[in-house]
PDB file of C-alpha atoms and ligand atoms in Angstrom:
ATOM      1  CA  MET A  10     138.156 -12.480 266.983  1.00  0.00           C
ATOM      2  CA  ASP A  11     140.022 -10.311 264.455  1.00  0.00           C
ATOM      3  CA  ILE A  12     138.520 -10.373 260.973  1.00  0.00           C
ATOM      4  CA  LEU A  13     139.214  -8.364 257.836  1.00  0.00           C
ATOM      5  CA  GLY A  14     136.231  -6.167 256.934  1.00  0.00           C
ATOM      6  CA  VAL A  15     135.943  -4.736 253.434  1.00  0.00           C
ATOM      7  CA  ASP A  16     133.561  -2.100 252.152  1.00  0.00           C
ATOM      8  CA  ILE A  17     133.149  -2.216 248.382  1.00  0.00           C
ATOM      9  CA  GLY A  18     131.842   1.038 246.960  1.00  0.00           C
ATOM     10  CA  GLY A  19     131.472   2.700 243.584  1.00  0.00           C
ATOM     11  CA  SER A  20     134.551   4.873 244.039  1.00  0.00           C
ATOM     12  CA  GLY A  21     136.664   3.082 246.642  1.00  0.00           C
ATOM     13  CA  ILE A  22     137.335  -0.354 248.097  1.00  0.00           C
ATOM     14  CA  LYS A  23     138.243   0.068 251.761  1.00  0.00           C
ATOM     15  CA  GLY A  24     139.367  -2.469 254.297  1.00  0.00           C
ATOM     16  CA  ALA A  25     140.952  -3.024 257.703  1.00  0.00           C
ATOM     17  CA  ILE A  26     141.311  -5.793 260.253  1.00  0.00           C
ATOM     18  CA  VAL A  27     138.658  -5.347 262.940  1.00  0.00           C
ATOM     19  CA  ASP A  28     138.507  -6.596 266.499  1.00  0.00           C
ATOM     20  CA  THR A  29     134.934  -7.856 266.343  1.00  0.00           C
ATOM     21  CA  ILE A  30     134.601  -7.804 270.132  1.00  0.00           C
ATOM     22  CA  THR A  31     135.405  -4.097 270.572  1.00  0.00           C
ATOM     23  CA  GLY A  32     134.843  -2.751 267.051  1.00  0.00           C
ATOM     24  CA  GLU A  33     138.344  -1.269 267.026  1.00  0.00           C
ATOM     25  CA  LEU A  34     140.575  -1.373 263.982  1.00  0.00           C
ATOM     26  CA  LYS A  35     143.599  -3.620 264.359  1.00  0.00           C
ATOM     27  CA  SER A  36     145.353  -2.511 261.173  1.00  0.00           C
ATOM     28  CA  GLU A  37     145.683   0.577 259.049  1.00  0.00           C
ATOM     29  CA  ARG A  38     142.628   1.336 256.914  1.00  0.00           C
ATOM     30  CA  ILE A  39     143.549   0.801 253.271  1.00  0.00           C
ATOM     31  CA  ARG A  40     141.627   2.367 250.409  1.00  0.00           C
ATOM     32  CA  ILE A  41     142.128   1.445 246.763  1.00  0.00           C
ATOM     33  CA  GLN A  42     140.226   3.131 243.989  1.00  0.00           C
ATOM     34  CA  THR A  43     137.481   0.953 242.514  1.00  0.00           C
ATOM     35  CA  PRO A  44     138.620  -0.132 239.034  1.00  0.00           C
ATOM     36  CA  GLN A  45     136.667   1.223 236.088  1.00  0.00           C
ATOM     37  CA  PRO A  46     134.762  -0.496 234.612  1.00  0.00           C
ATOM     38  CA  ALA A  47     134.082  -2.228 237.914  1.00  0.00           C
ATOM     39  CA  THR A  48     133.503  -5.678 236.448  1.00  0.00           C
ATOM     40  CA  PRO A  49     133.449  -8.738 238.740  1.00  0.00           C
ATOM     41  CA  GLU A  50     136.956  -9.829 237.648  1.00  0.00           C
ATOM     42  CA  ALA A  51     138.447  -6.341 238.063  1.00  0.00           C
ATOM     43  CA  VAL A  52     136.887  -5.843 241.521  1.00  0.00           C
ATOM     44  CA  ALA A  53     137.995  -9.316 242.653  1.00  0.00           C
ATOM     45  CA  LYS A  54     141.558  -8.480 241.537  1.00  0.00           C
ATOM     46  CA  THR A  55     141.512  -5.182 243.460  1.00  0.00           C
ATOM     47  CA  LEU A  56     140.149  -6.954 246.523  1.00  0.00           C
ATOM     48  CA  LYS A  57     143.087  -9.366 246.377  1.00  0.00           C
ATOM     49  CA  GLU A  58     145.486  -6.429 246.086  1.00  0.00           C
ATOM     50  CA  LEU A  59     143.958  -4.891 249.214  1.00  0.00           C
ATOM     51  CA  VAL A  60     144.154  -8.130 251.195  1.00  0.00           C
ATOM     52  CA  ASP A  61     147.787  -8.639 250.121  1.00  0.00           C
ATOM     53  CA  GLN A  62     148.669  -5.062 251.087  1.00  0.00           C
ATOM     54  CA  ILE A  63     147.232  -5.599 254.549  1.00  0.00           C
ATOM     55  CA  GLY A  64     149.014  -8.946 254.689  1.00  0.00           C
ATOM     56  CA  TYR A  65     145.977 -10.757 256.034  1.00  0.00           C
ATOM     57  CA  LYS A  66     145.101 -14.435 255.867  1.00  0.00           C
ATOM     58  CA  GLY A  67     141.791 -15.601 257.236  1.00  0.00           C
ATOM     59  CA  PRO A  68     138.061 -15.204 256.678  1.00  0.00           C
ATOM     60  CA  VAL A  69     136.808 -11.942 255.184  1.00  0.00           C
ATOM     61  CA  GLY A  70     133.538 -10.018 255.496  1.00  0.00           C
ATOM     62  CA  CYS A  71     132.427  -7.762 252.654  1.00  0.00           C
ATOM     63  CA  GLY A  72     129.760  -5.103 252.234  1.00  0.00           C
ATOM     64  CA  PHE A  73     128.591  -4.751 248.654  1.00  0.00           C
ATOM     65  CA  PRO A  74     126.172  -2.150 247.184  1.00  0.00           C
ATOM     66  CA  ALA A  75     123.506  -4.532 245.887  1.00  0.00           C
ATOM     67  CA  ARG A  76     120.865  -6.991 246.960  1.00  0.00           C
ATOM     68  CA  ILE A  77     122.729 -10.159 247.891  1.00  0.00           C
ATOM     69  CA  ILE A  78     120.793 -13.355 248.427  1.00  0.00           C
ATOM     70  CA  ASN A  79     122.557 -16.662 249.099  1.00  0.00           C
ATOM     71  CA  GLY A  80     125.866 -15.166 248.042  1.00  0.00           C
ATOM     72  CA  GLU A  81     124.525 -13.990 244.688  1.00  0.00           C
ATOM     73  CA  VAL A  82     124.194 -10.407 243.375  1.00  0.00           C
ATOM     74  CA  LEU A  83     120.615  -9.657 242.322  1.00  0.00           C
ATOM     75  CA  THR A  84     120.653  -5.924 241.546  1.00  0.00           C
ATOM     76  CA  ALA A  85     123.077  -3.405 240.090  1.00  0.00           C
ATOM     77  CA  ALA A  86     121.904   0.171 240.675  1.00  0.00           C
ATOM     78  CA  ASN A  87     125.217   1.967 241.095  1.00  0.00           C
ATOM     79  CA  ILE A  88     127.548  -0.830 239.978  1.00  0.00           C
ATOM     80  CA  ASP A  89     128.410  -2.433 236.652  1.00  0.00           C
ATOM     81  CA  SER A  90     125.448  -4.374 235.254  1.00  0.00           C
ATOM     82  CA  SER A  91     127.697  -7.399 234.606  1.00  0.00           C
ATOM     83  CA  TRP A  92     127.405  -8.113 238.354  1.00  0.00           C
ATOM     84  CA  ILE A  93     123.825  -9.340 238.040  1.00  0.00           C
ATOM     85  CA  ASN A  94     123.557 -13.052 238.930  1.00  0.00           C
ATOM     86  CA  ILE A  95     127.241 -13.302 239.817  1.00  0.00           C
ATOM     87  CA  LYS A  96     127.894 -15.618 242.750  1.00  0.00           C
ATOM     88  CA  VAL A  97     129.995 -13.044 244.513  1.00  0.00           C
ATOM     89  CA  GLU A  98     130.865 -15.097 247.597  1.00  0.00           C
ATOM     90  CA  GLU A  99     132.137 -17.913 245.406  1.00  0.00           C
ATOM     91  CA  LEU A 100     134.123 -15.532 243.190  1.00  0.00           C
ATOM     92  CA  PHE A 101     135.795 -13.722 246.111  1.00  0.00           C
ATOM     93  CA  SER A 102     136.411 -16.940 248.068  1.00  0.00           C
ATOM     94  CA  LYS A 103     138.161 -18.493 245.066  1.00  0.00           C
ATOM     95  CA  THR A 104     140.173 -15.342 244.383  1.00  0.00           C
ATOM     96  CA  LEU A 105     141.337 -15.031 247.994  1.00  0.00           C
ATOM     97  CA  ASN A 106     141.493 -18.739 248.725  1.00  0.00           C
ATOM     98  CA  THR A 107     139.598 -18.256 251.981  1.00  0.00           C
ATOM     99  CA  ASP A 108     136.005 -17.931 253.191  1.00  0.00           C
ATOM    100  CA  VAL A 109     134.459 -14.632 252.134  1.00  0.00           C
ATOM    101  CA  PHE A 110     131.012 -13.603 253.392  1.00  0.00           C
ATOM    102  CA  VAL A 111     129.218 -10.912 251.418  1.00  0.00           C
ATOM    103  CA  ALA A 112     126.089  -8.926 252.290  1.00  0.00           C
ATOM    104  CA  ASN A 113     124.483  -5.643 251.319  1.00  0.00           C
ATOM    105  CA  ASP A 114     126.663  -2.686 252.364  1.00  0.00           C
ATOM    106  CA  ALA A 115     123.885  -0.898 254.261  1.00  0.00           C
ATOM    107  CA  ASP A 116     122.906  -4.082 256.088  1.00  0.00           C
ATOM    108  CA  VAL A 117     126.437  -4.593 257.372  1.00  0.00           C
ATOM    109  CA  ALA A 118     126.918  -0.895 258.217  1.00  0.00           C
ATOM    110  CA  GLY A 119     123.705  -1.088 260.246  1.00  0.00           C
ATOM    111  CA  LEU A 120     125.132  -4.081 262.043  1.00  0.00           C
ATOM    112  CA  ALA A 121     128.129  -1.965 263.102  1.00  0.00           C
ATOM    113  CA  GLU A 122     125.835   0.683 264.597  1.00  0.00           C
ATOM    114  CA  LEU A 123     123.869  -1.971 266.432  1.00  0.00           C
ATOM    115  CA  SER A 124     127.022  -3.584 267.781  1.00  0.00           C
ATOM    116  CA  PHE A 125     129.038  -0.468 268.674  1.00  0.00           C
ATOM    117  CA  GLY A 126     127.257   2.715 267.622  1.00  0.00           C
ATOM    118  CA  ALA A 127     124.246   4.943 268.129  1.00  0.00           C
ATOM    119  CA  VAL A 128     121.798   2.081 268.820  1.00  0.00           C
ATOM    120  CA  LYS A 129     124.189  -0.291 270.563  1.00  0.00           C
ATOM    121  CA  ASP A 130     122.354  -3.433 271.698  1.00  0.00           C
ATOM    122  CA  TYR A 131     118.968  -1.797 271.092  1.00  0.00           C
ATOM    123  CA  LYS A 132     116.241  -4.429 270.801  1.00  0.00           C
ATOM    124  CA  GLY A 133     113.341  -2.427 269.367  1.00  0.00           C
ATOM    125  CA  PRO A 134     112.725  -1.673 265.691  1.00  0.00           C
ATOM    126  CA  VAL A 135     115.491   0.420 264.138  1.00  0.00           C
ATOM    127  CA  LEU A 136     115.931   1.683 260.619  1.00  0.00           C
ATOM    128  CA  PHE A 137     119.448   2.444 259.437  1.00  0.00           C
ATOM    129  CA  LEU A 138     120.074   4.437 256.268  1.00  0.00           C
ATOM    130  CA  THR A 139     123.375   5.004 254.551  1.00  0.00           C
ATOM    131  CA  ILE A 140     123.324   8.031 252.321  1.00  0.00           C
ATOM    132  CA  GLY A 141     125.964   8.596 249.655  1.00  0.00           C
ATOM    133  CA  THR A 142     125.881   8.010 245.916  1.00  0.00           C
ATOM    134  CA  GLY A 143     122.717   6.013 246.549  1.00  0.00           C
ATOM    135  CA  ILE A 144     120.587   5.350 249.600  1.00  0.00           C
ATOM    136  CA  GLY A 145     121.009   2.031 251.365  1.00  0.00           C
ATOM    137  CA  SER A 146     118.722   0.757 254.092  1.00  0.00           C
ATOM    138  CA  ALA A 147     118.781  -1.808 256.874  1.00  0.00           C
ATOM    139  CA  LEU A 148     116.034  -2.873 259.259  1.00  0.00           C
ATOM    140  CA  PHE A 149     116.613  -4.497 262.622  1.00  0.00           C
ATOM    141  CA  ILE A 150     114.377  -5.796 265.345  1.00  0.00           C
ATOM    142  CA  ASN A 151     115.494  -7.691 268.420  1.00  0.00           C
ATOM    143  CA  GLY A 152     119.035  -7.218 267.161  1.00  0.00           C
ATOM    144  CA  GLN A 153     118.207  -9.281 264.064  1.00  0.00           C
ATOM    145  CA  MET A 154     118.674  -8.026 260.543  1.00  0.00           C
ATOM    146  CA  TYR A 155     115.862  -8.115 257.976  1.00  0.00           C
ATOM    147  CA  PRO A 156     118.175  -7.982 254.941  1.00  0.00           C
ATOM    148  CA  ASN A 157     117.980  -6.463 251.464  1.00  0.00           C
ATOM    149  CA  THR A 158     115.185  -3.957 252.093  1.00  0.00           C
ATOM    150  CA  GLU A 159     116.525  -1.421 249.528  1.00  0.00           C
ATOM    151  CA  PHE A 160     114.206   1.421 250.561  1.00  0.00           C
ATOM    152  CA  GLY A 161     116.331   3.796 248.485  1.00  0.00           C
ATOM    153  CA  HIS A 162     114.618   2.247 245.486  1.00  0.00           C
ATOM    154  CA  LEU A 163     111.077   2.954 246.604  1.00  0.00           C
ATOM    155  CA  LYS A 164     109.093   5.054 244.161  1.00  0.00           C
ATOM    156  CA  PHE A 165     109.061   8.577 245.541  1.00  0.00           C
ATOM    157  CA  LYS A 166     108.121  11.989 244.130  1.00  0.00           C
ATOM    158  CA  GLY A 167     107.824  10.641 240.582  1.00  0.00           C
ATOM    159  CA  ASP A 168     111.223   8.942 240.595  1.00  0.00           C
ATOM    160  CA  ILE A 169     113.021   6.606 242.942  1.00  0.00           C
ATOM    161  CA  ALA A 170     113.971   7.887 246.378  1.00  0.00           C
ATOM    162  CA  GLU A 171     117.739   7.836 245.902  1.00  0.00           C
ATOM    163  CA  HIS A 172     117.364  10.031 242.812  1.00  0.00           C
ATOM    164  CA  TYR A 173     115.502  12.547 244.971  1.00  0.00           C
ATOM    165  CA  CYS A 174     117.554  12.774 248.128  1.00  0.00           C
ATOM    166  CA  ALA A 175     120.855  10.853 247.998  1.00  0.00           C
ATOM    167  CA  ASP A 176     123.898  12.941 248.891  1.00  0.00           C
ATOM    168  CA  SER A 177     125.045  12.741 245.261  1.00  0.00           C
ATOM    169  CA  VAL A 178     121.801  14.539 244.302  1.00  0.00           C
ATOM    170  CA  ARG A 179     122.574  17.332 246.785  1.00  0.00           C
ATOM    171  CA  GLU A 180     125.944  17.766 245.084  1.00  0.00           C
ATOM    172  CA  LYS A 181     124.667  17.456 241.527  1.00  0.00           C
ATOM    173  CA  GLU A 182     121.802  19.913 242.026  1.00  0.00           C
ATOM    174  CA  ASP A 183     123.958  22.158 244.194  1.00  0.00           C
ATOM    175  CA  LEU A 184     121.419  22.106 247.032  1.00  0.00           C
ATOM    176  CA  SER A 185     122.247  23.661 250.384  1.00  0.00           C
ATOM    177  CA  PHE A 186     122.185  21.255 253.342  1.00  0.00           C
ATOM    178  CA  LYS A 187     118.948  22.946 254.446  1.00  0.00           C
ATOM    179  CA  GLU A 188     117.272  22.467 251.054  1.00  0.00           C
ATOM    180  CA  TRP A 189     118.460  18.892 250.885  1.00  0.00           C
ATOM    181  CA  GLY A 190     117.406  18.318 254.515  1.00  0.00           C
ATOM    182  CA  GLU A 191     113.829  19.258 253.578  1.00  0.00           C
ATOM    183  CA  ARG A 192     113.844  16.588 250.893  1.00  0.00           C
ATOM    184  CA  LEU A 193     115.351  14.045 253.235  1.00  0.00           C
ATOM    185  CA  ASN A 194     112.721  14.866 255.841  1.00  0.00           C
ATOM    186  CA  LYS A 195     109.930  14.050 253.375  1.00  0.00           C
ATOM    187  CA  PHE A 196     111.500  10.725 252.537  1.00  0.00           C
ATOM    188  CA  LEU A 197     112.136   9.862 256.181  1.00  0.00           C
ATOM    189  CA  GLU A 198     108.504  10.652 256.999  1.00  0.00           C
ATOM    190  CA  TYR A 199     107.462   8.239 254.296  1.00  0.00           C
ATOM    191  CA  ILE A 200     109.636   5.297 255.315  1.00  0.00           C
ATOM    192  CA  SER A 201     108.940   5.971 258.927  1.00  0.00           C
ATOM    193  CA  PHE A 202     105.247   5.624 258.136  1.00  0.00           C
ATOM    194  CA  LEU A 203     105.933   2.319 256.355  1.00  0.00           C
ATOM    195  CA  THR A 204     108.239   0.748 258.926  1.00  0.00           C
ATOM    196  CA  GLN A 205     107.420   2.480 262.258  1.00  0.00           C
ATOM    197  CA  PRO A 206     110.903   2.339 263.765  1.00  0.00           C
ATOM    198  CA  ASP A 207     111.777   3.698 267.211  1.00  0.00           C
ATOM    199  CA  PHE A 208     114.900   5.292 265.739  1.00  0.00           C
ATOM    200  CA  ILE A 209     116.332   6.149 262.363  1.00  0.00           C
ATOM    201  CA  VAL A 210     120.128   6.117 262.258  1.00  0.00           C
ATOM    202  CA  LEU A 211     121.733   8.069 259.425  1.00  0.00           C
ATOM    203  CA  GLY A 212     125.063   6.796 258.127  1.00  0.00           C
ATOM    204  CA  GLY A 213     127.314   7.577 255.182  1.00  0.00           C
ATOM    205  CA  GLY A 214     129.249  10.805 254.631  1.00  0.00           C
ATOM    206  CA  VAL A 215     126.285  12.997 255.667  1.00  0.00           C
ATOM    207  CA  SER A 216     126.360  11.589 259.206  1.00  0.00           C
ATOM    208  CA  LYS A 217     129.328  13.907 259.894  1.00  0.00           C
ATOM    209  CA  LYS A 218     127.350  16.959 258.736  1.00  0.00           C
ATOM    210  CA  PHE A 219     124.243  16.183 260.783  1.00  0.00           C
ATOM    211  CA  ASP A 220     124.163  19.609 262.480  1.00  0.00           C
ATOM    212  CA  LYS A 221     123.791  21.273 259.056  1.00  0.00           C
ATOM    213  CA  TYR A 222     120.373  19.748 258.325  1.00  0.00           C
ATOM    214  CA  GLU A 223     119.135  18.459 261.680  1.00  0.00           C
ATOM    215  CA  SER A 224     116.746  21.437 262.061  1.00  0.00           C
ATOM    216  CA  LYS A 225     114.912  20.331 258.907  1.00  0.00           C
ATOM    217  CA  LEU A 226     114.206  16.841 260.250  1.00  0.00           C
ATOM    218  CA  THR A 227     110.845  17.588 261.800  1.00  0.00           C
ATOM    219  CA  LEU A 228     109.332  14.102 261.585  1.00  0.00           C
ATOM    220  CA  LYS A 229     108.114  12.504 264.807  1.00  0.00           C
ATOM    221  CA  THR A 230     110.549   9.577 264.746  1.00  0.00           C
ATOM    222  CA  LYS A 231     113.851  10.268 266.451  1.00  0.00           C
ATOM    223  CA  VAL A 232     116.718  10.572 263.972  1.00  0.00           C
ATOM    224  CA  VAL A 233     120.336  10.209 265.108  1.00  0.00           C
ATOM    225  CA  PRO A 234     123.629  10.271 263.196  1.00  0.00           C
ATOM    226  CA  ALA A 235     125.696   7.086 263.046  1.00  0.00           C
ATOM    227  CA  LYS A 236     128.585   6.932 265.497  1.00  0.00           C
ATOM    228  CA  THR A 237     130.856   4.622 263.557  1.00  0.00           C
ATOM    229  CA  LEU A 238     130.832   7.193 260.700  1.00  0.00           C
ATOM    230  CA  ASN A 239     132.743   6.171 257.592  1.00  0.00           C
ATOM    231  CA  LEU A 240     134.099   3.045 259.300  1.00  0.00           C
ATOM    232  CA  ALA A 241     130.638   1.480 259.645  1.00  0.00           C
ATOM    233  CA  GLY A 242     130.986  -0.451 256.383  1.00  0.00           C
ATOM    234  CA  ILE A 243     134.332  -1.991 257.347  1.00  0.00           C
ATOM    235  CA  ILE A 244     133.447  -2.749 260.969  1.00  0.00           C
ATOM    236  CA  GLY A 245     130.028  -4.122 260.044  1.00  0.00           C
ATOM    237  CA  ALA A 246     131.463  -6.346 257.300  1.00  0.00           C
ATOM    238  CA  ALA A 247     133.812  -7.967 259.827  1.00  0.00           C
ATOM    239  CA  CYS A 248     130.924  -8.420 262.296  1.00  0.00           C
ATOM    240  CA  TYR A 249     128.826  -9.992 259.560  1.00  0.00           C
ATOM    241  CA  ALA A 250     131.567 -12.539 258.819  1.00  0.00           C
ATOM    242  CA  LYS A 251     131.749 -13.312 262.505  1.00  0.00           C
ATOM    243  CA  THR A 252     128.003 -14.062 262.697  1.00  0.00           C
ATOM    244  CA  LYS A 253     128.366 -16.392 259.715  1.00  0.00           C
ATOM    245  CA  LEU A 254     131.394 -18.172 261.168  1.00  0.00           C
ATOM    246  CA  GLU A 255     129.571 -18.727 264.447  1.00  0.00           C
ATOM    247  CA  LYS A 256     126.618 -20.437 262.755  1.00  0.00           C
TER     248      LYS A 256
HETATM  249  C1  BGC B  27     122.119   0.191 246.223  1.00  0.00           C
HETATM  250  C2  BGC B  27     122.091  -0.433 247.592  1.00  0.00           C
HETATM  251  C3  BGC B  27     123.168   0.177 248.473  1.00  0.00           C
HETATM  252  C4  BGC B  27     123.081   1.680 248.458  1.00  0.00           C
HETATM  253  C5  BGC B  27     124.210   2.319 249.238  1.00  0.00           C
HETATM  254  C6  BGC B  27     122.027   1.681 246.357  1.00  0.00           C
HETATM  255  O1  BGC B  27     122.059   2.265 245.095  1.00  0.00           O
HETATM  256  O2  BGC B  27     121.037  -0.284 245.469  1.00  0.00           O
HETATM  257  O3  BGC B  27     122.244  -1.816 247.509  1.00  0.00           O
HETATM  258  O4  BGC B  27     123.012  -0.318 249.771  1.00  0.00           O
HETATM  259  O5  BGC B  27     123.112   2.178 247.137  1.00  0.00           O
HETATM  260  O6  BGC B  27     125.448   1.992 248.722  1.00  0.00           O
END
């Protein structure tokens, strides 16, 4: 089944039609800059622009950087605060005049890795992290998602974890990959202790630079870079819609 997957982020809204059986893209990947301020109405309008550009009609899956429960946005860490309590599935479905299924961006990206990537079809406990402006997390066991974990917001080193070791912090504090890798290692040790996964899969932009900090990841749990790289959000969003349509 071909479904449009959309990854809504703080700086870009990206989408493509995905073959949910193979994980391959069936259209060009389109990226439109996230409008500023990224209010619900402005983002919905940009989403429509993206769908029109692709020329797609049909159900849509969306990854969104917040806790989403029953189609409603509950948190707004790196997005406009006006999103809180917005029924995002309803808003997008009305705007696009089709069914839109929305879940946390890290949860859907993790789904892509489980379906096609580094932990394909793995049944044991897996922790997926997406590291960019913030840190997103996704937990799976038996191929099932335990959604909205938000481990990037755990208290850590006197702040919250994503303020200590997100990729944006590496850039802002001008840390080398080795220095940043040491921080990441401490955080991974901590969540590994809490969740006891067999694997940690690292996604987001830093997954491409894995060799630059791998030597600093000395924790016992095996850590692997994501295979679907920066397409995880799009592919996973389409897969998420598929799981909802099949229910
Ligand atoms: C948000 C998460 C999101 C992560 C990655 C965090 O700031 O709270 O919901 O998954 O960033 O985008």
